[in-house]
Tab-separated table of C-alpha atoms in Angstrom:
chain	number	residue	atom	x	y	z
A	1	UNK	CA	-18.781	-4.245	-14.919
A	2	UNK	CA	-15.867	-1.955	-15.754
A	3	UNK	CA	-16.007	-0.181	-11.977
A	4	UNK	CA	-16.169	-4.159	-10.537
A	5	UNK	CA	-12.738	-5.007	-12.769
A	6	UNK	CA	-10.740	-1.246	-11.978
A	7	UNK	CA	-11.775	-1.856	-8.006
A	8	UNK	CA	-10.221	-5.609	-8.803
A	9	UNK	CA	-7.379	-4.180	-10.072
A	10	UNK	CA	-6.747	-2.179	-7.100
A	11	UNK	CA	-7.071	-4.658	-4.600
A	12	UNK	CA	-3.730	-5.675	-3.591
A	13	UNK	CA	-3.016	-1.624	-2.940
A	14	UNK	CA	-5.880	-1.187	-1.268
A	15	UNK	CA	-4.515	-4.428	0.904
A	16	UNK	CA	-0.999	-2.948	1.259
A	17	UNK	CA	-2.595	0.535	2.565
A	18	UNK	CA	-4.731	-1.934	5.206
A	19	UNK	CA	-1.624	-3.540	6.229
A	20	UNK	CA	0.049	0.119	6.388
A	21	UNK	CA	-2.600	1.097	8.849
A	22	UNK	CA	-2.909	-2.355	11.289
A	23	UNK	CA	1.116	-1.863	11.520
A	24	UNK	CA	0.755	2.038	12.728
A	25	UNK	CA	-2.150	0.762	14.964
A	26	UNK	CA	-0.339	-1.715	16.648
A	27	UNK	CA	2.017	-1.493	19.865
A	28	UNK	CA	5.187	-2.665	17.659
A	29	UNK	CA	5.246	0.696	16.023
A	30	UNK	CA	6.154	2.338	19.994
A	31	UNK	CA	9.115	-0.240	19.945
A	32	UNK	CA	11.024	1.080	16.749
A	33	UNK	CA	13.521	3.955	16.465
A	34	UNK	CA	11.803	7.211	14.624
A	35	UNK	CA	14.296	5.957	11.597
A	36	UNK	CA	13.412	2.539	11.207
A	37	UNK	CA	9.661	3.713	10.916
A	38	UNK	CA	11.025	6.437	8.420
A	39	UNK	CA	12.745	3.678	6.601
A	40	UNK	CA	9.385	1.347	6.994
A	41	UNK	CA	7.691	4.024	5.358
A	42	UNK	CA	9.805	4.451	2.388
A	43	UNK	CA	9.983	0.777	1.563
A	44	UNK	CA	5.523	0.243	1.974
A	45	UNK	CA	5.193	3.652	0.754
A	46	UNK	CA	6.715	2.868	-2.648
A	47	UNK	CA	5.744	-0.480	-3.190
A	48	UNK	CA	1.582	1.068	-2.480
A	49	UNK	CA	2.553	3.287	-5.087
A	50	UNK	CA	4.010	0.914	-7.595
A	51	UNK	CA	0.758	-1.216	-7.137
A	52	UNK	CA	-1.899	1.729	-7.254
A	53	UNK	CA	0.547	2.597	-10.793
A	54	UNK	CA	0.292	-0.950	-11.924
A	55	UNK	CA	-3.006	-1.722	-12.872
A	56	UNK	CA	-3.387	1.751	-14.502
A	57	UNK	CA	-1.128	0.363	-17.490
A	58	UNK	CA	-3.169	-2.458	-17.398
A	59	UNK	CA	-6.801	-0.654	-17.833
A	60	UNK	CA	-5.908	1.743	-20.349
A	61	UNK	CA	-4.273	-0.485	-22.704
């Protein structure tokens, strides 16, 4: 039961990581300047972070 809630908790990271991956894979990545996909990065990057951090305040409290 504890695994099914700490997999739960990660869910919307594991979503934003998905998302992260469907947006390299598709043909709008080819379109964008090398610094707007830096800057893409950056912004997803540390917002999956934030939300894999999250939900570890939550379980061990």
């Amino acid at each position: 039961m504890e695994n099914f809630q700490q997999n739960k908790c990660f869910s919307q990271a594991r979503e934003l990581f998905e998302d992260i991956i469907c947006w390299l894979n598709s043909e709008s990545v080819y379109e964008i300047q090398h610094s707007d996909l830096e800057k893409n990065f950056w912004t997803n990057g540390n917002e999956l972070l934030r939300r894999l951090l999250q939900p570890t305040f939550c379980i061990f409290q």
